[in-house]
Coordinates of C-alpha atoms and ligand atoms in Angstrom, one line a residue:
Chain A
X1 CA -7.5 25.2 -14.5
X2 CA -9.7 24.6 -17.5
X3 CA -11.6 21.7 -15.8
X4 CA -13.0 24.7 -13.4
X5 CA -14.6 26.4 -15.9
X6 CA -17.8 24.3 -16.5
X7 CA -18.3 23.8 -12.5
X8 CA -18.1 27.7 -12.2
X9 CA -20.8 28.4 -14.9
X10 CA -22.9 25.9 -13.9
X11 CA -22.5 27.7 -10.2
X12 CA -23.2 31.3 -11.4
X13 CA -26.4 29.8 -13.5
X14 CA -27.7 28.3 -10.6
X15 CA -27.3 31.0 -8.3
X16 CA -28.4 33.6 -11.0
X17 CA -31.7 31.3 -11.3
X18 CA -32.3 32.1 -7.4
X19 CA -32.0 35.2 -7.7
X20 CA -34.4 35.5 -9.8
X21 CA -37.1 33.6 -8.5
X22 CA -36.8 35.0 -5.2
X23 CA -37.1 38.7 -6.9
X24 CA -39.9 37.0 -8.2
X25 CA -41.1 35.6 -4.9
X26 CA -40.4 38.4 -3.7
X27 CA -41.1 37.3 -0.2
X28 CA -37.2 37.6 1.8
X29 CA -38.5 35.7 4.7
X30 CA -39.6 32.6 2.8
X31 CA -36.5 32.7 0.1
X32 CA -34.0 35.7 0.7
X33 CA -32.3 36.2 -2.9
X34 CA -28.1 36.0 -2.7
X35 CA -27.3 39.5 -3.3
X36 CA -29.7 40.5 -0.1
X37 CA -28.0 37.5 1.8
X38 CA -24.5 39.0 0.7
X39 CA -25.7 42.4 2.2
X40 CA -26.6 40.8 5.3
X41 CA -23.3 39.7 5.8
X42 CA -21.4 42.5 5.3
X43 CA -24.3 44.8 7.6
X44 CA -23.6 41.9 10.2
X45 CA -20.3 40.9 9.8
X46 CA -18.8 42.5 13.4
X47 CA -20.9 39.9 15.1
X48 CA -20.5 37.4 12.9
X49 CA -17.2 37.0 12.4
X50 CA -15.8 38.2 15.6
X51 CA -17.9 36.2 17.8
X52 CA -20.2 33.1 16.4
X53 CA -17.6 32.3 13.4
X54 CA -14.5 31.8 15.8
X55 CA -16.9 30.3 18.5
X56 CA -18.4 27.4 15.7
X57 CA -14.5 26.9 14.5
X58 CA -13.6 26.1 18.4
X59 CA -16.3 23.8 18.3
X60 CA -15.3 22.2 15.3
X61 CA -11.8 22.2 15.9
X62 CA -12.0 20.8 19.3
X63 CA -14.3 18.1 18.0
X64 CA -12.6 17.0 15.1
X65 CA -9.0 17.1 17.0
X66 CA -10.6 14.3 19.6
X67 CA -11.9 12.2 16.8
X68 CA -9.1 12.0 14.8
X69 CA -6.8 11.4 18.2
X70 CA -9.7 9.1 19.4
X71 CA -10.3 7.3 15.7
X72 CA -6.6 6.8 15.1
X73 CA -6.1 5.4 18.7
X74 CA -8.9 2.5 18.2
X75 CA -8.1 2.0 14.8
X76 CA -4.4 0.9 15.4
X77 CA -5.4 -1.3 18.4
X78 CA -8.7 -3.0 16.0
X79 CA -5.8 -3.7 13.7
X80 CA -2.7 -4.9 16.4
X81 CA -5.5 -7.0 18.6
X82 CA -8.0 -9.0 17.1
X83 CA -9.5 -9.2 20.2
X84 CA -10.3 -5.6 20.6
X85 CA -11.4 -5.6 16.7
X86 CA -14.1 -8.5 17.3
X87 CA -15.0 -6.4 20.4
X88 CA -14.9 -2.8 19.6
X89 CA -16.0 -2.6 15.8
X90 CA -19.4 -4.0 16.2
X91 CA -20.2 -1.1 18.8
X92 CA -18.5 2.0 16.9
X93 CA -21.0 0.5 13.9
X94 CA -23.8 0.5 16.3
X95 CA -23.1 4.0 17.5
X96 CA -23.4 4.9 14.2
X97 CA -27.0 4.5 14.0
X98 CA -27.9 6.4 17.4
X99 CA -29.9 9.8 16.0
X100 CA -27.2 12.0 17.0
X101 CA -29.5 15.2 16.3
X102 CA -31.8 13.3 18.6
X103 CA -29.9 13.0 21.4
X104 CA -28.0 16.4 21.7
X105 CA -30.4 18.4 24.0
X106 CA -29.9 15.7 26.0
X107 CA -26.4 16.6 26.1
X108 CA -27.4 20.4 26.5
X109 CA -29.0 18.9 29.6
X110 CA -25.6 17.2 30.9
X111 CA -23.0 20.1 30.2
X112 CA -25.5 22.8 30.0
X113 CA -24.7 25.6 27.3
X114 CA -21.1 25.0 27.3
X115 CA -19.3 24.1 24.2
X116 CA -18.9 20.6 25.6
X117 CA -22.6 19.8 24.8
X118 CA -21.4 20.9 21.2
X119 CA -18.0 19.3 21.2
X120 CA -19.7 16.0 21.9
X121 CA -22.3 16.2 19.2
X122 CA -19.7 16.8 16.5
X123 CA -17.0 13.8 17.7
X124 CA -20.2 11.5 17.8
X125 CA -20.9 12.3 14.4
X126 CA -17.0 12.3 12.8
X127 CA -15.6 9.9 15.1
X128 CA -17.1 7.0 13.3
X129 CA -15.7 7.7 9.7
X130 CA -12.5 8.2 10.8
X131 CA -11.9 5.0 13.0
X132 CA -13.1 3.2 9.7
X133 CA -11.5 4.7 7.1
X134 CA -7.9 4.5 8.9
X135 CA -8.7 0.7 10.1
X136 CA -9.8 -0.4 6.3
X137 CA -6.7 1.5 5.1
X138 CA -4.4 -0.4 7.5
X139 CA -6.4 -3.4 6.4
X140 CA -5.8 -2.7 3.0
X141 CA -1.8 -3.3 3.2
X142 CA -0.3 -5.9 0.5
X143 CA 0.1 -9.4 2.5
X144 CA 2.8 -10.0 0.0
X145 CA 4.5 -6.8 0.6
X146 CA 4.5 -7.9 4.5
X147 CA 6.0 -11.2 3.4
X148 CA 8.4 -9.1 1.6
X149 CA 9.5 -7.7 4.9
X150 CA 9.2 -10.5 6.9
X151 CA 11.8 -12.5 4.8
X152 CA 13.9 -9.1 5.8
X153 CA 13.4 -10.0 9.1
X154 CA 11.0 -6.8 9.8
X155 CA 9.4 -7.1 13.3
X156 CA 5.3 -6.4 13.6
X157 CA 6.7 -3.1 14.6
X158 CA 8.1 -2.2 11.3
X159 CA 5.7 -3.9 9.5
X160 CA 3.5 -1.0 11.2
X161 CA 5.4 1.7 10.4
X162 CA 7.1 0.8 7.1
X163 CA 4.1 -0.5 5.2
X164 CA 0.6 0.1 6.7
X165 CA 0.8 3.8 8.0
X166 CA 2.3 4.5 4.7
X167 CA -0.8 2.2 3.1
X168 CA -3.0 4.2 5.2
X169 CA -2.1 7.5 5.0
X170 CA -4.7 8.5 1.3
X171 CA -7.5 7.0 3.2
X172 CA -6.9 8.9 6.5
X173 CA -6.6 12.4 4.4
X174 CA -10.4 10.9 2.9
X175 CA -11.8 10.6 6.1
X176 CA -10.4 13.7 7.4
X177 CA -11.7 15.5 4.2
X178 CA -15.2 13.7 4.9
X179 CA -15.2 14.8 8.7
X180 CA -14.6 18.4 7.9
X181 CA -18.0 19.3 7.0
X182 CA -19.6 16.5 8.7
X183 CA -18.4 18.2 11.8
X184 CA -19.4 21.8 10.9
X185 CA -23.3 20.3 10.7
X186 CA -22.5 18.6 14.0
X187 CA -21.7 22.0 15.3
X188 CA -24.3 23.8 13.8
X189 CA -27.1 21.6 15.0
X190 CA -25.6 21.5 18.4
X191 CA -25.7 25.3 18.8
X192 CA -29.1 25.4 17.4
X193 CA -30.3 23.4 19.6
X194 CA -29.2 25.2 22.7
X195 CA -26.1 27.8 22.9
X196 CA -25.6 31.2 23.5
X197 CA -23.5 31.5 20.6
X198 CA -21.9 30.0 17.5
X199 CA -23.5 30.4 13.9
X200 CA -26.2 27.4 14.6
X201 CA -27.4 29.7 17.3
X202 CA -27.3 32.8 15.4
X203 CA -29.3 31.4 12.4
X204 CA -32.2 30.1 14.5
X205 CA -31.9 33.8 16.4
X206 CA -32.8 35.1 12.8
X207 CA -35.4 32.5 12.4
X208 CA -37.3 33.8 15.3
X209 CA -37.2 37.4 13.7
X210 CA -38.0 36.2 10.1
X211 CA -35.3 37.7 9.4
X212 CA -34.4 35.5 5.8
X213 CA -31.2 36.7 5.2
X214 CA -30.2 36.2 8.6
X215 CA -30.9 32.9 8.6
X216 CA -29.3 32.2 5.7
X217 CA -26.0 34.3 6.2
X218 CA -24.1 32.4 8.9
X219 CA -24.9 28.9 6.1
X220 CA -23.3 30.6 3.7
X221 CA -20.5 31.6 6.0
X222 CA -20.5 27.6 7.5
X223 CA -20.0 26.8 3.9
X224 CA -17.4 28.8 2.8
X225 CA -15.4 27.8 6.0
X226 CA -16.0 24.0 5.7
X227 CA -14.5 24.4 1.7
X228 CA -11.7 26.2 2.6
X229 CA -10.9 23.8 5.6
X230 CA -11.4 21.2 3.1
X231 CA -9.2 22.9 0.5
X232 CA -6.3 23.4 2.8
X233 CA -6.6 19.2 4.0
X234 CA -6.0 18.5 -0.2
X235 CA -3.5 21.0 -0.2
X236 CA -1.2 19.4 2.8
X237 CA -2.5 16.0 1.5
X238 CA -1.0 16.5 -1.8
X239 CA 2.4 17.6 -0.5
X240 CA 2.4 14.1 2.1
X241 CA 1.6 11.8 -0.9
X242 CA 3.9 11.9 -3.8
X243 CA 2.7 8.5 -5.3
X244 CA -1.0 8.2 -5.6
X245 CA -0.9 8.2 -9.0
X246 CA 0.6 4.0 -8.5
X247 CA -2.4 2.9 -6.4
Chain B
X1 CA 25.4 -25.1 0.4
X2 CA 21.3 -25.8 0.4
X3 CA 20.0 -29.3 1.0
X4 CA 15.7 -30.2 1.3
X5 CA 16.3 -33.6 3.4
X6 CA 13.0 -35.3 2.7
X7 CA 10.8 -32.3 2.9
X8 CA 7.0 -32.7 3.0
X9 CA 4.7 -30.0 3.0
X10 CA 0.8 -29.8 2.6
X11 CA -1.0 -26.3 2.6
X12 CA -3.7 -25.8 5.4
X13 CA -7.0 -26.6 4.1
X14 CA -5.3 -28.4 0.8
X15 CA -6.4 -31.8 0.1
X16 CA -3.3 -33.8 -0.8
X17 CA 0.6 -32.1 -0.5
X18 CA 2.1 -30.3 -2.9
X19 CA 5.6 -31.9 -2.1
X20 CA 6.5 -35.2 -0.7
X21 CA 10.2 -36.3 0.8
X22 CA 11.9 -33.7 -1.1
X23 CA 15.3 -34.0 -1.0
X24 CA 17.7 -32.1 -2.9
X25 CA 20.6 -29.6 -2.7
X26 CA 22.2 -26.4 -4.3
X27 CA 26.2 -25.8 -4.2
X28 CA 27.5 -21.9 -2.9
X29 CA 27.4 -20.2 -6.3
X30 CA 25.5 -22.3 -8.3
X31 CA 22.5 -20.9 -10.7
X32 CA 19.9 -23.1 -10.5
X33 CA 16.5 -22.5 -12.1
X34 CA 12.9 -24.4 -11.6
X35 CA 11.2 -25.0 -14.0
X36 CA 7.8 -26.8 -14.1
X37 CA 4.0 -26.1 -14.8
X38 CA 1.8 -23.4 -13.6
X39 CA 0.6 -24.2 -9.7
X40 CA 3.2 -27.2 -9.6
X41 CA 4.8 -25.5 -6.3
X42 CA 7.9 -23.5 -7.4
X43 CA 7.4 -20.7 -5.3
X44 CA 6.2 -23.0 -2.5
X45 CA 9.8 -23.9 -2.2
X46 CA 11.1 -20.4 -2.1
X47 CA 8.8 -20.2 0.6
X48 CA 9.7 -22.8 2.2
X49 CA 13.3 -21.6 2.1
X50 CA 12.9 -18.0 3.2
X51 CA 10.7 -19.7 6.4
X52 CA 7.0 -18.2 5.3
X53 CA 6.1 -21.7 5.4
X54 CA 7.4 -24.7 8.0
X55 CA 7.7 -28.3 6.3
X56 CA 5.5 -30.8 7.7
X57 CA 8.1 -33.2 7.4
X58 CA 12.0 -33.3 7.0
X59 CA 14.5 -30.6 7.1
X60 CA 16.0 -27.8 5.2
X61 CA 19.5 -27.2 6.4
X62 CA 22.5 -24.8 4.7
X63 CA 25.9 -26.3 5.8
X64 CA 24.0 -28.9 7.6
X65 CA 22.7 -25.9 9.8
X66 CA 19.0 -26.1 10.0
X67 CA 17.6 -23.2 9.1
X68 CA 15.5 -22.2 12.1
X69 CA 18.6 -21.1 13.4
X70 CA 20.1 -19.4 10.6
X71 CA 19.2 -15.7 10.4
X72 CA 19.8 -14.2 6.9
X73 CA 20.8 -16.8 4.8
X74 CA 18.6 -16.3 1.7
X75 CA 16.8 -13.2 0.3
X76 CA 14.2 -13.4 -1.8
X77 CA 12.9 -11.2 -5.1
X78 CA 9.1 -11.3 -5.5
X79 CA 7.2 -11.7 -9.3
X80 CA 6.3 -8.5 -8.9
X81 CA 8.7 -5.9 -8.3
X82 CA 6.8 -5.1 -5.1
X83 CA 8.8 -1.3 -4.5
X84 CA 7.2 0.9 -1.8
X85 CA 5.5 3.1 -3.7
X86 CA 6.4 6.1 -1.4
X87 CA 10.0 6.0 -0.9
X88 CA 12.4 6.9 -3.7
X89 CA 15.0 3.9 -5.3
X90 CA 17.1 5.0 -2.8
X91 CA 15.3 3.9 0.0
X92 CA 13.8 1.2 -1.3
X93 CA 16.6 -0.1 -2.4
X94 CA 18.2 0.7 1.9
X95 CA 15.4 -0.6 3.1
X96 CA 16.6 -4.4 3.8
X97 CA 19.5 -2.8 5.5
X98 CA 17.7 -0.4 7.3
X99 CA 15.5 -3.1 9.0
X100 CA 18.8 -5.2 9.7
X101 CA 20.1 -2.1 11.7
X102 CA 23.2 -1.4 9.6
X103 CA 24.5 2.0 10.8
X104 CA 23.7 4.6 8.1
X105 CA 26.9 5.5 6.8
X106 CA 27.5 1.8 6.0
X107 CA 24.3 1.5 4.4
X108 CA 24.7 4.9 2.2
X109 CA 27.8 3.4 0.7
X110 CA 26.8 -0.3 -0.4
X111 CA 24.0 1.4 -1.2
X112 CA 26.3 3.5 -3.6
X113 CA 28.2 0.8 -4.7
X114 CA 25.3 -1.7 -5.6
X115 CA 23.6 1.2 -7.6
X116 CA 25.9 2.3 -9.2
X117 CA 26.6 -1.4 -10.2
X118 CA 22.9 -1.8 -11.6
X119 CA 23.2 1.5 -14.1
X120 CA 21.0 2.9 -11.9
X121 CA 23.1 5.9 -10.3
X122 CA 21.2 9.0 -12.0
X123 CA 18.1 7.5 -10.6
X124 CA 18.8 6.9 -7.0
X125 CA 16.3 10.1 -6.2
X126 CA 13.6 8.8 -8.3
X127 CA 10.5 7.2 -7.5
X128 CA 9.1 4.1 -8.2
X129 CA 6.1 4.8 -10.7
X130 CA 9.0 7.5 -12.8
X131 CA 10.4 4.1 -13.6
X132 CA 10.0 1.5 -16.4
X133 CA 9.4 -1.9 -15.6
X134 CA 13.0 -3.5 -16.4
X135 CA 14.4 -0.3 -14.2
X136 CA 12.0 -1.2 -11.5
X137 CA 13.0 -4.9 -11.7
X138 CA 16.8 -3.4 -11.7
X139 CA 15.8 -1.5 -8.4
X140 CA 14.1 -4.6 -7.3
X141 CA 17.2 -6.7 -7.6
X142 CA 19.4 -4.3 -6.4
X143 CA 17.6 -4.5 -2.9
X144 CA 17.4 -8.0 -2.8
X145 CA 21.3 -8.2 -3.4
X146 CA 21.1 -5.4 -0.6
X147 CA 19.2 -7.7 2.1
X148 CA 22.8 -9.0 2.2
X149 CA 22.4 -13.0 2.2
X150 CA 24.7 -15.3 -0.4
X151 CA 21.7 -16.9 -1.5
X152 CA 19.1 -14.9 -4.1
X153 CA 15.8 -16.5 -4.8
X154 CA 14.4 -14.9 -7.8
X155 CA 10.9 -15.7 -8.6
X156 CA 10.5 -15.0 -12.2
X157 CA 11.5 -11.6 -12.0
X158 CA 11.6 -11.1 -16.1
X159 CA 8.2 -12.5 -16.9
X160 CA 5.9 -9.5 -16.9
X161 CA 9.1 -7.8 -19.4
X162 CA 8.6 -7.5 -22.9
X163 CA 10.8 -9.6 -25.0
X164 CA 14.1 -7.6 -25.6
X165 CA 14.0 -5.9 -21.7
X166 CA 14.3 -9.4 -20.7
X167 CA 17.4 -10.5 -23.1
X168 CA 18.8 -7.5 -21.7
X169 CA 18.2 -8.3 -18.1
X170 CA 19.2 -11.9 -18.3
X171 CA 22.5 -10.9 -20.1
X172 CA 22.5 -8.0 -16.8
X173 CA 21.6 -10.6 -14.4
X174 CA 24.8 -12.7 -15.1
X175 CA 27.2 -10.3 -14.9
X176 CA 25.8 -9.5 -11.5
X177 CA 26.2 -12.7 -10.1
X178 CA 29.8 -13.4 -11.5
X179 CA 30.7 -9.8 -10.0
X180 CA 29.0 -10.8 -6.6
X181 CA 30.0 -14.4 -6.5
X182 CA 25.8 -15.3 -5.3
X183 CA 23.9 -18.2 -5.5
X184 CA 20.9 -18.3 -7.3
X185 CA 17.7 -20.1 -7.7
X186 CA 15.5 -18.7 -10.2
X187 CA 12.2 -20.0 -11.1
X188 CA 10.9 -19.1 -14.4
X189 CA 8.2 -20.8 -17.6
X190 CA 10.6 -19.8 -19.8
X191 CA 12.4 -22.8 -21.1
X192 CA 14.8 -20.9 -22.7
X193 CA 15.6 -18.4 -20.3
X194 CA 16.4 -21.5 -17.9
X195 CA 19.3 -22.7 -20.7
X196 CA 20.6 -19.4 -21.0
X197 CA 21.2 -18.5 -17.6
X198 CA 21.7 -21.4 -15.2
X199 CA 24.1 -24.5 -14.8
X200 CA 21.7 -26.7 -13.9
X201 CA 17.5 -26.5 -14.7
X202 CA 15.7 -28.7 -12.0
X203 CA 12.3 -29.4 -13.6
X204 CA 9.2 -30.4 -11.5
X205 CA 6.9 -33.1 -13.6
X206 CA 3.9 -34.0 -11.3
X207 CA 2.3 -33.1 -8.3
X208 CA 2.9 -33.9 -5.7
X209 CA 6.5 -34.4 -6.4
X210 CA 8.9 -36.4 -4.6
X211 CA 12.0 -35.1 -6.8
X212 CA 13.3 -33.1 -9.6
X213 CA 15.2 -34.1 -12.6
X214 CA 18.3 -32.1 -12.6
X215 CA 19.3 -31.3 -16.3
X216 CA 22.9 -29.6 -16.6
X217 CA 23.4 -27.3 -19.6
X218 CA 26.2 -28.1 -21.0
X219 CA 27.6 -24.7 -22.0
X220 CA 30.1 -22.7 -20.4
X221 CA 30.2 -19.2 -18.8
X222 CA 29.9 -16.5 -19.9
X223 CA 27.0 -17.5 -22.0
X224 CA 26.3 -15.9 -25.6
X225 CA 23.0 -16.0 -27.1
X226 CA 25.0 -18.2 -30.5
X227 CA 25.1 -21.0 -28.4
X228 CA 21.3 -21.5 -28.0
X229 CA 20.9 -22.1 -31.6
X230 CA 23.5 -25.0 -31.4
X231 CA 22.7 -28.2 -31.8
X232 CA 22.5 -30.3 -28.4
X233 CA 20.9 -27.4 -26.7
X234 CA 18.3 -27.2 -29.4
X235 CA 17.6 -31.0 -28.3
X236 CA 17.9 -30.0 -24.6
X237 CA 15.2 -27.5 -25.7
X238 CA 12.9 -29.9 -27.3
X239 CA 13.3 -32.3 -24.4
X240 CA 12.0 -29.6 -21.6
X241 CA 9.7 -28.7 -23.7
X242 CA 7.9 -32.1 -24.1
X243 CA 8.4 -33.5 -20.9
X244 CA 6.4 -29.5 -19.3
X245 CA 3.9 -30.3 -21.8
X246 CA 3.2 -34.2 -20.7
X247 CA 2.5 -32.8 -17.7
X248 CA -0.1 -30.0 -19.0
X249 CA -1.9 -33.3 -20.5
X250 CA -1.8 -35.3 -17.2
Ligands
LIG1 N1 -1.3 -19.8 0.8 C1 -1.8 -20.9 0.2 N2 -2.8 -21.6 0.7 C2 -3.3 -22.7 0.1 N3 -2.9 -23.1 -1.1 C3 -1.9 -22.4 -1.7 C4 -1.3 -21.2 -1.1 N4 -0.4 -20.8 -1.9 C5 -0.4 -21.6 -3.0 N5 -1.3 -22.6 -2.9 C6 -1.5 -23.7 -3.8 O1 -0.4 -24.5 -3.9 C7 -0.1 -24.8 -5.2 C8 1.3 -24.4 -5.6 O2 1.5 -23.0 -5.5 P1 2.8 -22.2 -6.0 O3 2.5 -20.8 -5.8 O4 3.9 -22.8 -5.3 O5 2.8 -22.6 -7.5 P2 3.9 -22.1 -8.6 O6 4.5 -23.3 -9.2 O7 4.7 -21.1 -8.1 O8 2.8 -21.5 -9.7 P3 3.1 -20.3 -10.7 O9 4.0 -20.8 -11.7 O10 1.7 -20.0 -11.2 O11 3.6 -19.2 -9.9 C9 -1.1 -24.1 -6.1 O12 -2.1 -25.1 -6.5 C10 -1.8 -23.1 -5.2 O13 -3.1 -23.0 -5.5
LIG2 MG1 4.8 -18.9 -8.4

């Protein structure tokens, strides 16, 4: 617990040193201090957490679900076929560098304002780190732990299962870890680029009122969400793996 | 029993071969070690044994079966203990078993036997990093014993010990193969360690080698520690010392 305590100072200066230079500013539409942001969330809260919260999670949640099911999928064929490796990798590395933020309203444009347009925007932007996380972890099995096995007679199959899913399991939790708040931006640029709800959406409503604390309430909120998310991943993570401390 | 009938083998991409018309052969029970200078190609011929690698040339048979169509004739102990870091001893130790489909209740109770065997009982639920390193090379033994072949190819399995684990594990590692009546080829550095444990030291002087000069230690089992500090084996001592050390110089 101890190690918390500098982090947690630090923190509360920080946040103590905005809230005094925006009393200073004194200007909540340019820099809204955090005690008038924390007001704005509890004045708000009904629509906040009742409707754009659990809409954003959906989005989130649906998005991250298909990346993970769609990264694990091509990661385990890149590593049981060459072939598909050599073919597939360069592309997933190219996709990488498409301006994702670019290229949503033009997914706005396909699906309209459904949470599809959103979904999409989020696995584009997760789906990379996860295919390559879980690929280099399969990668990064001990060959002479698979000779090991072989001279057991172990088939490719349980080569898979006994040493590389095993091998790969820290760096999966990292990438999920990684992909939690890289898919809460991916949802929150997608709504604020065109939806009728979700917390991206609200904060740009706010924007177009001035309304300071508004814009800054559902971030805070986004935040808080994509920590605990990330908190509960290292919490199930450390109950799967037992023996980190080796590697 | 083991023959190499005028084995030749060459890595891919090497220049010359490590080995060339290799022929020799181990007797059922026998402990044999290697010995022979760093890179020489001792654990080429475990390789070569356990079928990681295929001889360019010749034949390795057991019984005068060659062993492409042998299945589990020989299992091999790595350098390093190599335990899977996420499964307890117990499982690690199964493991062998469990890829050899052996129905579970057989393998719970070898299992049982064998640990209990190696001391290692009260730490069957353990895992792998709670251990120290002669326990882990205990555990590692134990599931070589467990992949179930009469032949064990140990590949210096006590050199990363400190001194006294290793006494103790080389005084452990013959009782274990007088109780389980195994062969065993060990490779080892360690001069000494080779007099103390086998009945004959086959020492590798040049590479590429065509043969090894088997040297028979002429002490009976069981061994004590006294009779290293006897006379002829002092000799025999001196002798593999000089003849590892030529080779250094070459
Ligand atoms: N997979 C490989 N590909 C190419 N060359 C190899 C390979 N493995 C080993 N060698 C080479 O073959 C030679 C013999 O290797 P080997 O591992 O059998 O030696 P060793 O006698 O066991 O050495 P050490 O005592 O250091 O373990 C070495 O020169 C090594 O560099
Ligand atoms: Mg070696």
């Amino acid at each position: 617990m101890k190690k918390y305590i500098p982090p947690i100072f630090l923190g509360m200066g920080l946040l103590l040193l905005w809230q005094l230079i925006a009393m200073l500013i004194d200007a909540p539409y340019i820099l809204p201090s955090p005690i008038e942001i924390v007001y704005e969330i509890i004045e708000l809260r009904t629509a906040l957490f009742t409707v754009h919260l659990p809409s954003t999670m959906y989005v989130t949640f649906v998005g991250l679900s298909i990346s993970v099911v769609l990264g694990l999928t091509l990661a385990v064929l890149m590593d049981v076929f060459p072939s598909v490796h050599r073919t597939v990798y360069p592309i997933v590395i190219a996709s990488q560098t498409i301006p994702t933020t670019a290229i949503a309203p033009l997914f706005v444009l396909w699906f309209g304002y459904t949470a599809w347009s959103k979904i999409l925007v989020t696995v584009l932007m997760t789906f990379f780190p996860i295919t390559i996380s879980v690929f280099d972890g399969f990668k990064s099995s001990k060959r002479e732990m698979e000779e090991l096995l072989m001279t057991y007679g172990a088939s490719k199959k349980d080569i898979f299962i006994k040493l590389k899913i095993p091998t790969a399991l820290p760096s999966f939790f990292s990438s999920i870890k990684m992909a939690i708040p890289l898919s809460v931006i991916g949802a929150a640029i997608a709504e604020w680029l065109g939806a009728q709800s979700g917390l991206g959406y609200f904060s740009k409503r706010m924007m177009t009122q001035l309304n300071g604390p508004g814009v800054f309430a559902p971030i805070v909120i986004l935040s808080i969400a994509a920590m605990l998310a990330v908190a509960l991943v290292s919490i199930i993570e450390n109950k799967a793996i037992k023996w980190r401390k080796e590697i | 029993m083991l023959s190499f009938n005028n084995v030749s083998f060459t890595y891919p991409g090497d220049i010359g071969p490590i080995m060339e018309n290799l022929s020799f052969s181990v007797a059922q029970g026998d402990f044999i070690s290697i010995i022979g200078a760093s890179g020489c190609g001792k654990s080429t011929i475990f390789r070569l044994i356990n079928g990681l690698e295929k001889p360019e040339k010749g034949s390795i048979t057991i019984d005068d079966t060659p062993i492409e169509k042998l299945h589990n004739y020989s299992s091999f102990m790595p350098q390093k203990d190599l335990l899977f870091p996420w499964h307890s001893v117990r499982k690690n130790v199964c493991l062998p078993m469990e890829l050899a489909r052996i129905p579970k209740s057989e393998r719970k109770s070898r299992c049982l036997d064998v640990l209990k065997n190696a001391g290692l009982t009260d730490y069957a639920d353990k895992m792998p990093h709670e251990l120290s390193g002669g326990m882990r090379q205990r555990v590692s033994f134990a599931r070589t014993l467990l992949a179930g072949a009469d032949m064990l190819l140990l590949d210096e399995p006590f050199s990363a010990l400190d001194y006294l684990t290793k006494i103790n594990m080389q005084e452990w590692l013959l009782q274990q193969w007088e109780h389980y009546n195994k062969s065993i080829l060990f490779i080892t550095h360690d001069v000494e360690e080779a007099i103390f444990l086998s009945k004959t030291i086959f020492v590798i002087r040049s590479v590429p080698f065509r043969s090894m000069d088997e040297i028979s230690v002429p002490l009976p089992y069981p061994r004590r520690r006294e009779d290293l500090a006897t006379q002829p084996i002092i000799e025999l001592r001196e002798k593999l010392f000089e003849s590892l050390r030529k080779e250094r110089v070459k």
